[in-house]
């Protein structure tokens, strides 16, 4: 079975919990497939910085946003920042 190859060039993705674990892996995979990525994280600024460095090394745009997605106001702010950054 051949692995699925999918080009995401010109696409933007938003990943919640993107600084660690599965979320981090998703951010990196989306960027590797060509997407520009916004991701939220709660507290670990250093982990978020490492994700940013990895994605920038791929030549993709990345937007880290510290937010609690359980808080509607923070979600609204996050959406606005993503739209303002990526269009």
PDB file of C-alpha atoms in Angstrom, residues 23-87:
ATOM      1  CA  UNK A  23      -1.068  18.159  18.099  1.00  0.00           C
ATOM      2  CA  UNK A  24       2.610  18.866  17.449  1.00  0.00           C
ATOM      3  CA  UNK A  25       2.834  15.908  15.089  1.00  0.00           C
ATOM      4  CA  UNK A  26      -0.214  17.168  13.192  1.00  0.00           C
ATOM      5  CA  UNK A  27       1.261  20.679  12.863  1.00  0.00           C
ATOM      6  CA  UNK A  28       4.519  19.269  11.512  1.00  0.00           C
ATOM      7  CA  UNK A  29       2.769  16.919   9.086  1.00  0.00           C
ATOM      8  CA  UNK A  30       0.483  19.661   7.742  1.00  0.00           C
ATOM      9  CA  UNK A  31       3.473  21.945   7.202  1.00  0.00           C
ATOM     10  CA  UNK A  32       5.415  19.137   5.525  1.00  0.00           C
ATOM     11  CA  UNK A  33       2.489  18.702   3.135  1.00  0.00           C
ATOM     12  CA  UNK A  34       2.669  22.428   2.273  1.00  0.00           C
ATOM     13  CA  UNK A  35       0.109  24.086   4.549  1.00  0.00           C
ATOM     14  CA  UNK A  36       0.653  27.266   6.491  1.00  0.00           C
ATOM     15  CA  UNK A  37      -0.366  26.561  10.072  1.00  0.00           C
ATOM     16  CA  UNK A  38      -1.801  28.398  13.053  1.00  0.00           C
ATOM     17  CA  UNK A  39      -1.755  26.530  16.328  1.00  0.00           C
ATOM     18  CA  UNK A  40      -2.852  27.197  19.859  1.00  0.00           C
ATOM     19  CA  UNK A  41      -1.076  26.203  23.024  1.00  0.00           C
ATOM     20  CA  UNK A  42      -1.878  26.769  26.684  1.00  0.00           C
ATOM     21  CA  UNK A  43       1.334  27.381  28.621  1.00  0.00           C
ATOM     22  CA  UNK A  44       4.526  25.842  27.287  1.00  0.00           C
ATOM     23  CA  UNK A  45       6.089  28.737  25.391  1.00  0.00           C
ATOM     24  CA  UNK A  46       9.365  26.855  24.861  1.00  0.00           C
ATOM     25  CA  UNK A  47       7.586  23.902  23.239  1.00  0.00           C
ATOM     26  CA  UNK A  48       5.649  26.327  21.021  1.00  0.00           C
ATOM     27  CA  UNK A  49       8.899  28.047  20.019  1.00  0.00           C
ATOM     28  CA  UNK A  50      10.406  24.707  19.000  1.00  0.00           C
ATOM     29  CA  UNK A  51       7.400  23.960  16.782  1.00  0.00           C
ATOM     30  CA  UNK A  52       7.722  27.404  15.184  1.00  0.00           C
ATOM     31  CA  UNK A  53      11.403  26.794  14.428  1.00  0.00           C
ATOM     32  CA  UNK A  54      10.659  23.396  12.882  1.00  0.00           C
ATOM     33  CA  UNK A  55       7.907  24.740  10.639  1.00  0.00           C
ATOM     34  CA  UNK A  56       9.887  27.810   9.584  1.00  0.00           C
ATOM     35  CA  UNK A  57      12.755  25.492   8.604  1.00  0.00           C
ATOM     36  CA  UNK A  58      10.309  23.897   6.139  1.00  0.00           C
ATOM     37  CA  UNK A  59       9.668  27.295   4.573  1.00  0.00           C
ATOM     38  CA  UNK A  60       6.072  27.492   5.759  1.00  0.00           C
ATOM     39  CA  UNK A  61       4.323  30.283   7.630  1.00  0.00           C
ATOM     40  CA  UNK A  62       3.395  29.531  11.240  1.00  0.00           C
ATOM     41  CA  UNK A  63       1.322  31.414  13.800  1.00  0.00           C
ATOM     42  CA  UNK A  64       1.519  30.307  17.448  1.00  0.00           C
ATOM     43  CA  UNK A  65      -1.299  31.610  19.638  1.00  0.00           C
ATOM     44  CA  UNK A  66      -1.516  31.183  23.382  1.00  0.00           C
ATOM     45  CA  UNK A  67      -5.185  30.473  24.074  1.00  0.00           C
ATOM     46  CA  UNK A  68      -7.614  28.342  26.035  1.00  0.00           C
ATOM     47  CA  UNK A  69     -10.092  26.995  23.487  1.00  0.00           C
ATOM     48  CA  UNK A  70     -12.604  26.351  26.279  1.00  0.00           C
ATOM     49  CA  UNK A  71     -12.989  30.154  26.546  1.00  0.00           C
ATOM     50  CA  UNK A  72     -15.241  31.507  23.788  1.00  0.00           C
ATOM     51  CA  UNK A  73     -13.644  34.980  23.874  1.00  0.00           C
ATOM     52  CA  UNK A  74     -10.208  33.486  23.359  1.00  0.00           C
ATOM     53  CA  UNK A  75     -11.505  31.374  20.479  1.00  0.00           C
ATOM     54  CA  UNK A  76     -12.990  34.468  18.820  1.00  0.00           C
ATOM     55  CA  UNK A  77      -9.696  36.343  19.282  1.00  0.00           C
ATOM     56  CA  UNK A  78      -7.782  33.390  17.856  1.00  0.00           C
ATOM     57  CA  UNK A  79     -10.007  33.193  14.776  1.00  0.00           C
ATOM     58  CA  UNK A  80      -9.595  36.923  14.165  1.00  0.00           C
ATOM     59  CA  UNK A  81      -5.803  36.680  14.467  1.00  0.00           C
ATOM     60  CA  UNK A  82      -5.692  33.747  12.049  1.00  0.00           C
ATOM     61  CA  UNK A  83      -7.840  35.600   9.511  1.00  0.00           C
ATOM     62  CA  UNK A  84      -5.777  38.773   9.863  1.00  0.00           C
ATOM     63  CA  UNK A  85      -2.532  36.859   9.392  1.00  0.00           C
ATOM     64  CA  UNK A  86      -3.434  34.405   6.652  1.00  0.00           C
ATOM     65  CA  UNK A  87      -6.441  36.067   5.027  1.00  0.00           C
TER      66      UNK A  87
END
